[in-house]
XYZ file of N, CA and C in Angstrom:
726
model
N 1.114 -1.096 -0.069
C 0.209 0.018 -0.104
C 0.971 1.102 0.170
N 0.854 2.148 -0.969
C 1.425 3.152 -1.067
C 0.864 4.383 -0.356
N 1.822 5.209 0.291
C 1.558 6.496 1.141
C 0.671 7.393 -0.147
N 0.379 8.536 0.507
C -0.379 9.711 -0.783
C 0.972 10.255 -1.419
N 2.111 10.465 -0.508
C 3.146 11.214 -1.432
C 3.762 10.295 -2.288
N 3.308 8.986 -2.104
C 4.124 7.843 -3.067
C 3.280 7.895 -4.211
N 1.848 7.783 -3.872
C 0.762 7.610 -5.197
C 1.186 9.069 -6.161
N 1.446 10.173 -5.430
C 1.424 11.389 -6.199
C 2.849 11.244 -6.877
N 3.941 11.045 -6.261
C 5.312 10.703 -7.046
C 5.169 9.456 -7.929
N 4.314 8.777 -7.856
C 4.199 7.824 -8.999
C 3.417 8.341 -10.265
N 2.705 8.899 -9.873
C 1.765 9.580 -11.138
C 2.483 9.903 -12.163
N 2.448 9.760 -13.345
C 3.269 10.162 -14.421
C 2.046 10.511 -15.765
N 2.540 11.108 -16.541
C 1.827 11.278 -17.915
C 2.535 10.474 -18.639
N 1.912 9.047 -18.947
C 2.583 8.305 -19.730
C 2.140 7.948 -20.923
N 3.039 8.016 -21.789
C 2.605 8.454 -23.240
C 2.939 6.941 -24.444
N 3.259 5.734 -23.718
C 3.317 4.632 -24.300
C 2.992 3.634 -23.309
N 2.106 2.823 -23.538
C 1.590 1.794 -22.746
C 1.791 0.254 -23.240
N 2.189 -0.797 -22.305
C 2.151 -2.144 -22.758
C 0.849 -2.608 -23.246
N 1.250 -3.638 -24.140
C -0.007 -4.224 -24.609
C -0.504 -5.566 -23.606
N -0.989 -4.975 -22.485
C -1.273 -5.537 -21.306
C -2.681 -5.352 -21.121
N -3.636 -6.094 -21.014
C -4.995 -5.695 -20.395
C -4.981 -4.989 -18.934
N -6.285 -4.168 -18.549
C -6.296 -3.581 -17.429
C -7.799 -4.273 -17.035
N -7.924 -4.172 -15.483
C -9.234 -4.531 -14.909
C -10.296 -3.466 -15.191
N -11.037 -3.532 -16.099
C -12.183 -2.761 -16.104
C -12.784 -2.150 -14.759
N -13.150 -3.131 -13.760
C -13.834 -3.199 -12.861
C -12.883 -2.176 -11.709
N -11.668 -2.196 -11.728
C -10.670 -1.384 -11.091
C -10.791 0.006 -11.801
N -10.721 -0.048 -12.696
C -11.043 1.180 -13.649
C -12.211 2.044 -12.940
N -13.368 1.431 -13.001
C -14.520 1.681 -12.826
C -14.680 2.259 -11.262
N -14.065 1.580 -10.391
C -14.426 2.057 -9.484
C -13.262 3.219 -8.882
N -12.359 3.395 -9.738
C -11.205 4.691 -9.768
C -12.519 5.916 -10.237
N -13.071 5.573 -11.121
C -14.250 6.481 -11.437
C -15.174 7.029 -10.322
N -15.549 5.851 -9.777
C -16.325 6.064 -8.234
C -15.718 6.703 -7.491
N -14.350 7.028 -7.140
C -13.541 7.483 -6.560
C -13.741 9.078 -6.731
N -13.737 9.184 -8.133
C -13.663 10.562 -8.950
C -14.839 11.465 -8.437
N -15.702 11.049 -8.293
C -17.207 11.562 -7.857
C -17.235 12.283 -6.812
N -16.138 11.665 -5.865
C -15.960 12.445 -4.311
C -15.249 13.623 -4.495
N -15.005 14.082 -5.667
C -14.203 15.299 -5.999
C -14.796 16.407 -5.375
N -14.125 17.628 -4.707
C -14.956 18.829 -4.545
C -15.237 19.672 -5.794
N -16.421 19.868 -5.768
C -16.941 20.352 -6.917
C -17.961 21.838 -6.441
N -18.092 22.541 -7.267
C -18.675 24.258 -6.763
C -20.438 23.703 -6.484
N -20.597 24.343 -5.536
C -21.959 24.159 -5.111
C -22.517 22.866 -4.853
N -21.802 21.610 -5.074
C -22.037 20.114 -4.958
C -22.882 20.129 -6.245
N -22.970 20.653 -7.316
C -23.726 20.708 -8.691
C -23.457 19.320 -9.390
N -21.906 18.739 -9.212
C -21.991 17.568 -10.144
C -22.172 17.723 -11.449
N -21.774 18.840 -11.982
C -22.051 18.834 -13.687
C -21.206 18.084 -14.381
N -20.930 16.791 -14.214
C -20.036 16.124 -14.844
C -20.678 14.610 -15.396
N -20.225 13.967 -16.222
C -20.261 12.781 -16.839
C -18.940 12.032 -17.017
N -18.731 10.656 -16.801
C -17.736 10.054 -17.173
C -17.955 8.924 -17.989
N -17.193 8.727 -19.117
C -17.581 7.839 -20.128
C -16.435 6.898 -20.379
N -16.530 5.772 -19.629
C -15.456 4.604 -19.674
C -15.583 3.631 -20.922
N -14.395 3.802 -21.759
C -14.530 3.142 -23.023
C -13.734 2.036 -23.180
N -13.931 0.792 -23.216
C -13.388 -0.252 -23.228
C -13.081 -0.987 -24.605
N -14.337 -0.428 -25.606
C -14.812 -1.203 -26.830
C -13.753 -0.535 -27.696
N -12.840 -1.885 -28.649
C -11.462 -1.686 -29.060
C -12.076 -0.471 -30.159
N -13.233 -0.933 -30.970
C -13.319 -0.384 -32.202
C -13.474 1.258 -31.923
N -14.467 1.660 -30.409
C -14.358 2.853 -30.095
C -13.238 3.585 -29.913
N -12.440 2.662 -28.915
C -11.162 2.987 -28.460
C -9.990 3.732 -29.959
N -10.301 2.575 -31.166
C -9.601 3.130 -32.032
C -10.034 4.503 -32.850
N -11.420 4.811 -32.636
C -11.886 6.016 -33.360
C -11.711 7.113 -32.496
N -11.359 6.972 -31.403
C -11.071 7.933 -29.901
C -9.539 8.245 -30.294
N -8.669 7.240 -30.531
C -7.397 7.592 -30.777
C -7.101 8.323 -32.128
N -7.903 8.140 -33.034
C -8.005 8.921 -34.439
C -7.964 10.492 -34.015
N -9.247 10.791 -33.105
C -9.769 11.949 -32.481
C -8.962 12.669 -31.538
N -7.975 11.764 -30.937
C -6.885 12.286 -30.619
C -5.853 12.485 -31.379
N -5.801 12.828 -32.466
C -4.546 12.924 -33.244
C -3.674 11.940 -33.435
N -3.924 10.736 -33.149
C -3.089 9.806 -33.273
C -1.923 9.967 -32.182
N -2.124 10.414 -31.145
C -0.588 10.501 -30.483
C -0.707 9.202 -29.840
N 0.650 8.824 -29.264
C 0.736 7.279 -28.879
C -0.040 7.062 -27.630
N 0.095 8.186 -26.779
C -0.886 7.940 -25.278
C -1.842 7.630 -25.612
N -2.794 7.804 -27.042
C -4.344 7.330 -27.408
C -4.287 6.134 -27.857
N -3.267 5.852 -29.014
C -3.077 4.508 -29.847
C -2.773 3.444 -29.238
N -1.950 3.627 -27.790
C -1.514 2.271 -27.068
C -2.588 2.419 -26.209
N -3.299 2.969 -25.861
C -4.255 2.867 -24.726
C -4.775 1.530 -24.570
N -5.132 1.048 -23.536
C -6.017 -0.296 -23.149
C -7.296 0.346 -23.032
N -7.853 1.038 -22.339
C -8.979 2.232 -22.112
C -8.990 3.227 -21.971
N -9.859 4.044 -22.206
C -9.824 5.494 -21.912
C -11.165 6.002 -21.160
N -11.134 7.205 -20.433
C -12.178 7.699 -19.884
C -12.028 9.196 -20.060
N -13.360 9.304 -20.720
C -13.737 10.978 -21.310
C -14.418 11.515 -20.240
N -13.930 12.678 -19.915
C -14.598 13.646 -18.782
C -15.108 14.688 -19.604
N -16.413 14.951 -19.096
C -17.620 15.709 -19.659
C -18.002 16.327 -18.754
N -18.048 17.924 -19.378
C -19.121 18.881 -18.404
C -20.546 18.711 -18.794
N -21.390 19.099 -18.065
C -22.764 18.993 -18.598
C -23.554 19.871 -17.701
N -22.928 21.211 -17.988
C -23.890 22.681 -17.596
C -25.334 22.646 -17.697
N -25.304 22.042 -18.884
C -26.978 21.897 -19.315
C -27.797 21.334 -18.242
N -27.466 20.666 -17.411
C -28.091 20.070 -16.638
C -28.077 20.626 -15.180
N -28.104 21.650 -15.225
C -27.884 22.616 -13.847
C -29.422 22.683 -13.189
N -30.322 22.716 -14.136
C -31.687 22.684 -13.277
C -31.975 21.447 -12.845
N -31.842 20.152 -13.348
C -31.950 18.951 -12.866
C -30.943 18.690 -11.630
N -29.828 19.068 -11.644
C -28.962 19.039 -10.381
C -29.522 20.011 -9.091
N -29.630 21.226 -9.377
C -30.211 22.189 -8.498
C -31.587 21.470 -7.735
N -32.427 21.056 -8.385
C -33.420 20.615 -7.809
C -33.420 19.363 -6.852
N -32.239 18.403 -7.300
C -31.723 17.204 -6.547
C -30.665 17.753 -5.326
N -30.085 19.021 -5.334
C -29.301 19.443 -4.387
C -30.293 20.162 -2.973
N -31.359 20.987 -3.773
C -32.486 21.652 -2.718
C -32.975 20.701 -2.118
N -33.485 19.325 -2.616
C -34.170 18.270 -1.538
C -33.007 17.892 -0.735
N -32.054 17.202 -1.212
C -30.906 16.873 -0.368
C -30.525 17.832 0.586
N -30.494 19.133 0.592
C -30.104 20.124 1.811
C -31.352 20.253 2.662
N -32.704 20.296 1.906
C -33.789 20.109 2.939
C -33.821 19.305 4.043
N -33.282 18.027 3.482
C -33.589 16.950 4.367
C -32.353 17.007 5.601
N -31.227 17.400 5.121
C -29.980 17.826 5.973
C -30.770 18.522 6.947
N -31.399 19.854 6.565
C -31.907 20.725 7.587
C -32.915 20.060 8.524
N -33.576 19.369 8.122
C -34.746 18.657 8.893
C -34.178 17.802 9.741
N -33.029 17.037 9.331
C -32.291 15.988 10.294
C -31.700 16.691 11.072
N -30.708 17.633 11.162
C -29.749 18.088 11.751
C -30.007 19.420 12.349
N -30.924 20.055 12.385
C -31.101 21.497 12.601
C -32.282 21.687 13.625
N -31.927 22.424 14.904
C -33.223 22.502 15.516
C -34.445 23.127 15.129
N -35.808 22.500 15.481
C -36.495 23.010 14.864
C -37.221 24.304 14.963
N -36.633 25.009 15.903
C -37.309 26.456 15.574
C -36.249 27.131 14.349
N -35.135 26.799 14.111
C -34.482 27.373 13.067
C -34.572 26.792 11.650
N -35.208 25.369 11.685
C -35.307 24.733 10.281
C -36.176 25.650 9.174
N -37.035 26.492 9.175
C -37.680 26.969 8.259
C -36.978 28.077 7.681
N -36.189 29.075 8.358
C -35.210 29.870 7.948
C -34.076 29.376 6.924
N -33.864 27.965 7.575
C -32.645 27.427 6.742
C -33.082 26.859 5.477
N -34.308 26.403 5.602
C -35.122 25.737 4.443
C -35.088 26.566 3.295
N -35.812 28.402 3.641
C -35.942 29.093 2.836
C -34.633 29.533 2.337
N -33.425 29.676 2.898
C -32.099 29.900 2.504
C -31.857 28.990 1.443
N -31.959 27.759 1.363
C -31.665 26.596 0.529
C -32.618 26.826 -0.785
N -33.745 27.039 -0.419
C -35.042 27.260 -1.517
C -34.526 28.377 -2.385
N -33.791 29.746 -1.644
C -33.434 30.787 -2.491
C -32.239 30.480 -3.438
N -31.217 29.784 -2.631
C -30.041 29.427 -3.437
C -30.026 28.530 -4.654
N -30.577 27.477 -4.080
C -30.860 26.680 -5.335
C -32.026 26.571 -6.222
N -32.980 27.389 -5.763
C -34.360 27.716 -6.421
C -34.278 28.675 -7.448
N -33.623 29.933 -6.933
C -33.541 30.838 -7.649
C -31.946 31.465 -7.722
N -30.827 31.629 -7.208
C -29.552 31.971 -7.262
C -28.947 30.936 -8.421
N -28.976 29.680 -8.227
C -28.194 28.800 -8.989
C -28.681 28.910 -10.344
N -30.008 28.528 -10.530
C -30.562 28.667 -11.871
C -30.353 30.104 -12.548
N -30.336 31.111 -11.902
C -29.850 32.415 -12.681
C -28.532 32.727 -13.243
N -27.593 32.163 -12.065
C -26.163 31.775 -12.513
C -25.681 30.999 -13.524
N -26.309 29.837 -13.560
C -25.947 28.999 -14.527
C -26.504 28.989 -15.828
N -27.624 29.836 -15.979
C -28.448 29.848 -17.058
C -27.490 30.742 -18.273
N -27.807 30.272 -19.661
C -26.921 30.981 -20.751
C -27.854 31.062 -21.882
N -27.452 32.328 -22.301
C -28.406 32.853 -23.842
C -27.342 33.899 -24.402
N -26.741 33.366 -25.243
C -25.789 34.239 -26.141
C -25.077 35.022 -25.510
N -24.697 34.706 -24.207
C -23.474 35.757 -23.360
C -24.582 36.894 -22.782
N -25.813 36.969 -23.456
C -26.437 38.296 -22.635
C -26.994 37.956 -21.296
N -27.252 36.984 -20.566
C -27.619 36.892 -19.169
C -26.492 37.029 -18.624
N -25.398 36.741 -19.212
C -24.008 36.773 -18.437
C -23.679 38.500 -18.285
N -24.099 39.360 -19.126
C -23.827 40.634 -19.285
C -24.766 41.476 -17.904
N -25.951 40.763 -18.094
C -26.878 41.344 -16.849
C -26.545 40.852 -15.290
N -25.642 39.641 -15.144
C -25.189 38.879 -14.128
C -24.143 40.192 -13.808
N -23.422 40.662 -14.701
C -22.306 41.293 -14.448
C -22.529 42.714 -13.859
N -23.636 43.311 -14.619
C -24.033 44.511 -14.126
C -24.458 44.675 -12.962
N -25.306 43.481 -12.419
C -25.795 43.465 -11.014
C -24.958 43.265 -9.900
N -23.624 42.641 -10.293
C -22.741 42.238 -9.059
C -21.855 43.763 -8.966
N -21.740 44.138 -10.450
C -21.034 45.242 -10.150
C -21.522 46.353 -9.290
N -22.644 46.644 -9.268
C -23.403 47.423 -8.784
C -23.585 46.952 -6.970
N -23.941 45.789 -6.768
C -23.605 45.362 -5.410
C -22.407 45.527 -4.985
N -21.301 45.152 -5.861
C -19.870 44.979 -5.182
C -19.579 46.323 -4.986
N -20.227 47.452 -5.116
C -19.924 49.020 -4.497
C -20.378 48.909 -2.868
N -21.094 47.955 -2.361
C -21.397 48.041 -1.098
C -20.836 46.848 -0.306
N -20.613 45.827 -1.005
C -20.100 44.744 -0.134
C -19.324 43.793 -0.943
N -18.825 43.016 -0.299
C -17.881 42.018 -1.048
C -18.965 41.107 -1.583
N -18.359 40.707 -3.103
C -19.213 39.911 -3.639
C -18.493 39.020 -5.059
N -18.831 38.166 -5.483
C -18.009 36.979 -6.434
C -18.420 37.985 -7.918
N -17.220 38.269 -8.593
C -17.556 39.009 -10.041
C -17.582 38.114 -11.026
N -17.191 36.727 -10.945
C -16.907 36.166 -11.964
C -18.247 35.060 -12.188
N -18.873 35.911 -12.947
C -20.587 35.637 -13.164
C -20.865 35.648 -14.809
N -19.951 35.955 -15.462
C -20.370 35.851 -16.871
C -20.559 34.643 -17.604
N -21.155 34.427 -18.599
C -21.608 33.183 -18.913
C -19.992 32.251 -19.134
N -18.555 32.954 -19.817
C -17.840 32.389 -19.779
C -17.194 31.914 -18.297
N -17.413 33.006 -17.302
C -16.672 32.627 -16.175
C -17.289 31.454 -15.410
N -18.870 31.048 -15.653
C -19.249 30.081 -15.133
C -18.737 28.709 -15.943
N -18.817 29.030 -16.966
C -18.209 27.816 -17.816
C -16.940 27.314 -17.501
N -15.956 28.219 -16.947
C -14.779 28.045 -16.531
C -14.866 27.300 -15.276
N -15.711 27.589 -14.213
C -15.906 26.932 -12.746
C -16.514 25.678 -13.034
N -17.715 25.360 -14.075
C -17.830 23.934 -14.728
C -16.673 23.115 -14.986
N -15.821 23.666 -15.933
C -14.765 23.058 -16.127
C -13.655 22.492 -15.193
N -13.334 23.635 -14.092
C -12.491 23.414 -13.086
C -12.962 22.296 -12.262
N -14.186 22.244 -11.917
C -14.941 21.259 -11.202
C -14.644 19.814 -11.825
N -14.660 19.585 -13.163
C -14.531 18.335 -13.861
C -13.055 18.130 -13.544
N -12.211 19.127 -13.936
C -10.900 18.928 -13.821
C -10.365 18.297 -12.324
N -10.882 18.621 -11.392
C -10.798 18.267 -9.826
C -11.241 16.655 -9.764
N -12.198 16.274 -10.527
C -12.589 14.958 -10.686
C -11.692 14.175 -11.475
N -11.112 14.732 -12.588
C -10.102 13.740 -13.444
C -8.824 13.645 -12.544
N -8.534 14.549 -11.577
C -6.979 14.537 -10.911
C -7.328 13.675 -10.068
N -8.547 13.450 -9.111
C -8.761 12.330 -8.464
C -8.783 11.328 -9.036
N -9.502 11.069 -10.382
C -9.541 9.744 -10.807
C -7.971 9.063 -11.386
N -6.902 10.016 -11.627
C -5.802 9.652 -11.884
C -4.759 9.432 -10.845
N -4.873 9.869 -9.495
C -4.416 9.337 -8.422
C -4.805 7.945 -7.804
N -6.366 8.224 -7.932
C -6.735 6.505 -7.962
C -5.953 5.601 -8.659
N -6.185 5.925 -9.858
C -5.356 5.045 -10.848
C -4.047 4.667 -10.136
N -3.165 5.313 -10.042
C -1.707 5.365 -9.545
C -1.914 4.586 -8.104
N -2.821 4.597 -7.282
C -2.856 3.641 -6.136
C -2.737 2.136 -6.667
N -3.741 2.009 -7.886
C -3.908 0.514 -8.485
C -2.418 -0.037 -9.269
N -1.525 1.326 -9.477
C -0.716 0.865 -9.915
C -0.882 0.732 -11.605
N -2.024 1.552 -11.838
C -2.335 1.781 -13.326
C -1.862 3.278 -13.756
N -1.650 3.201 -14.985
C -1.139 4.731 -15.358
C -2.122 5.627 -16.427
N -2.067 6.590 -16.571
C -2.917 7.513 -17.243
C -2.090 8.661 -17.826
N -2.459 9.109 -18.987
C -2.350 10.432 -19.407
C -3.459 11.399 -19.910
N -3.671 12.700 -19.029
C -4.779 13.222 -19.613
C -4.097 13.920 -20.987
N -5.152 14.228 -21.526
C -4.985 14.788 -23.055
C -6.175 15.791 -23.301
N -5.239 16.982 -23.822
C -6.074 18.112 -24.203
C -6.098 18.309 -25.550
N -5.369 17.504 -26.458
C -5.038 17.751 -27.895
C -5.970 16.596 -28.577
N -6.883 17.094 -28.777
C -8.308 16.025 -29.584
C -9.149 17.016 -30.303
N -9.617 16.349 -31.050
C -11.010 17.031 -32.026
C -12.192 16.927 -31.098
N -12.905 17.838 -30.546
C -13.885 17.720 -29.428
C -15.083 17.460 -30.264
N -15.194 17.800 -31.682
C -16.521 17.511 -32.483
C -16.625 16.201 -32.699
N -15.138 15.612 -33.173
C -15.398 14.238 -33.252
C -15.649 13.224 -32.204
N -14.788 13.754 -30.996
C -15.091 13.204 -29.346
C -16.760 13.115 -29.066
N -17.459 14.152 -29.460
C -18.638 14.252 -28.974
C -19.572 13.289 -30.109
N -19.207 13.295 -31.207
C -20.086 12.332 -32.091
C -19.672 11.024 -32.026
N -18.212 10.662 -31.730
C -18.330 9.104 -31.035
C -19.166 8.505 -29.879
N -19.083 9.625 -29.255
C -19.894 9.174 -27.586
C -21.005 9.697 -27.672
N -21.736 10.249 -29.110
C -23.180 10.736 -28.943
C -23.652 11.464 -28.255
N -22.660 12.603 -27.753
C -23.063 13.666 -26.608
C -24.052 14.430 -27.128
N -24.951 14.829 -26.261
C -25.747 15.879 -26.497
C -25.160 17.453 -26.632
N -25.787 18.406 -27.232
C -25.271 19.390 -27.620
C -24.456 20.306 -26.542
N -25.216 20.177 -25.328
C -24.736 20.906 -24.135
C -23.893 20.359 -23.506
N -23.191 19.111 -23.788
C -22.388 18.647 -23.561
C -21.045 19.265 -23.693
N -19.781 19.278 -23.026
C -18.437 19.688 -23.561
C -17.386 18.810 -22.925
N -16.218 18.445 -23.877
C -15.234 17.430 -23.534
C -14.254 18.422 -22.577
N -13.984 17.801 -21.266
C -13.310 18.496 -20.275
C -11.631 17.918 -20.825
N -11.628 16.374 -20.850
C -10.385 16.021 -21.509
C -10.683 14.436 -21.425
N -9.512 14.092 -22.125
C -9.447 12.634 -22.325
C -8.435 11.854 -21.901
N -8.625 10.828 -20.762
C -7.702 10.480 -20.449
C -7.477 8.789 -20.627
N -6.233 8.469 -21.242
C -5.930 7.210 -21.532
C -5.250 6.299 -20.513
N -5.355 5.318 -20.567
C -5.090 4.326 -19.015
C -4.611 3.110 -19.956
N -3.616 2.846 -18.976
C -2.711 1.141 -19.200
C -1.820 1.207 -18.170
N -1.054 0.396 -18.497
C 0.354 0.058 -17.823
C 1.833 0.439 -18.737
N 2.443 1.266 -17.944
C 3.490 1.989 -18.601
C 4.603 0.876 -19.227
N 5.119 1.263 -20.563
C 6.145 0.682 -20.918
C 7.215 1.456 -20.453
N 8.479 0.940 -20.454
C 9.671 1.156 -19.790
C 10.203 2.318 -20.099
N 10.026 3.188 -21.553
C 10.068 4.089 -22.045
C 9.025 5.076 -22.217
N 7.718 4.686 -21.326
C 6.632 5.476 -21.444
C 6.446 6.649 -20.995
N 7.246 7.071 -20.222
C 7.525 8.382 -19.468
C 8.909 8.964 -20.357
N 8.273 10.146 -20.894
C 9.292 10.844 -21.652
C 10.105 11.843 -20.837
N 10.967 11.419 -20.258
C 12.114 12.187 -19.301
C 11.627 12.356 -18.026
N 12.831 12.927 -17.392
C 12.769 13.007 -15.843
C 11.782 14.191 -15.600
N 11.057 13.931 -14.479
C 10.267 15.342 -13.877
C 11.031 16.702 -13.863
N 9.939 17.360 -14.189
C 10.882 18.918 -14.009
C 9.582 19.892 -13.517
N 9.790 20.407 -12.413
C 9.050 21.465 -12.060
C 9.927 22.664 -11.862
N 9.208 23.873 -12.064
C 10.281 25.147 -11.604
C 10.325 25.259 -10.285
N 11.432 25.913 -9.878
C 11.899 25.907 -8.646
C 10.784 26.489 -7.477
N 10.590 25.553 -6.636
C 9.577 25.691 -5.509
C 9.436 27.182 -5.012
N 10.624 27.935 -4.705
C 10.631 29.250 -4.365
C 9.492 30.256 -5.223
N 10.031 29.976 -6.801
C 9.280 30.827 -7.584
C 7.668 30.797 -7.666
N 7.128 29.659 -7.045
C 5.780 29.645 -7.039
C 5.438 29.618 -5.440
N 6.019 29.798 -4.540
C 5.498 29.541 -3.388
C 5.573 31.033 -2.293
N 4.116 31.390 -1.953
C 4.125 32.732 -1.556
C 3.520 32.754 -0.240
N 4.368 32.971 0.814
C 3.641 32.561 2.194
C 3.491 33.779 2.839
N 2.241 34.369 3.238
C 1.573 35.627 3.643
C 1.261 35.490 5.099
N 2.402 35.974 5.926
C 2.063 36.285 7.464
C 1.600 37.237 7.988
């Protein structure tokens, strides 16, 4: 059993895999662990496509520009954002938080807290996540800039800002998946070099879905990691505020 530090150090972006099968159930379990990643407002606007079919893998390899990390992969997992599901997710979260309040809050405080969650998931979240040609984002920006004159507020509310939040959330899940895979001594490579239109067509994704990244999976070849790990000096990126 590896320690967390050992898992993090073991994980590398592997670009050439051995022609050895990997256990799809173990990969599936790593995807389940990925769902425990932190995400904005617990909206979980993501989906995970676990590809094991050889023909589909071949098609995805071509969509990933034929890079070796794709062509030698034994399996792939495609991480997909689903901002278009915000109404469904918000409804689910409102029901969950209402039950949490009724279960864990003193009775005299329940009504107020339930109303708070109804406001947040019933009105704020739908207003924040809705998209319409950028227009709704401009309206939100105008509102927060006015409110920001009087108190602290989040300014990143344009349609592109919210899209970035959804993709950041999905990337956290992807990183959790790769660490879980490393714990199984399985290797991965997160790929951003791909034809997103082709990937969407291969997976038959709806219009509102977006590809976050494609992660290839397998067991590393001896030369599967291209070079020693390099990071810029820690002092260049570490800032301590005392």
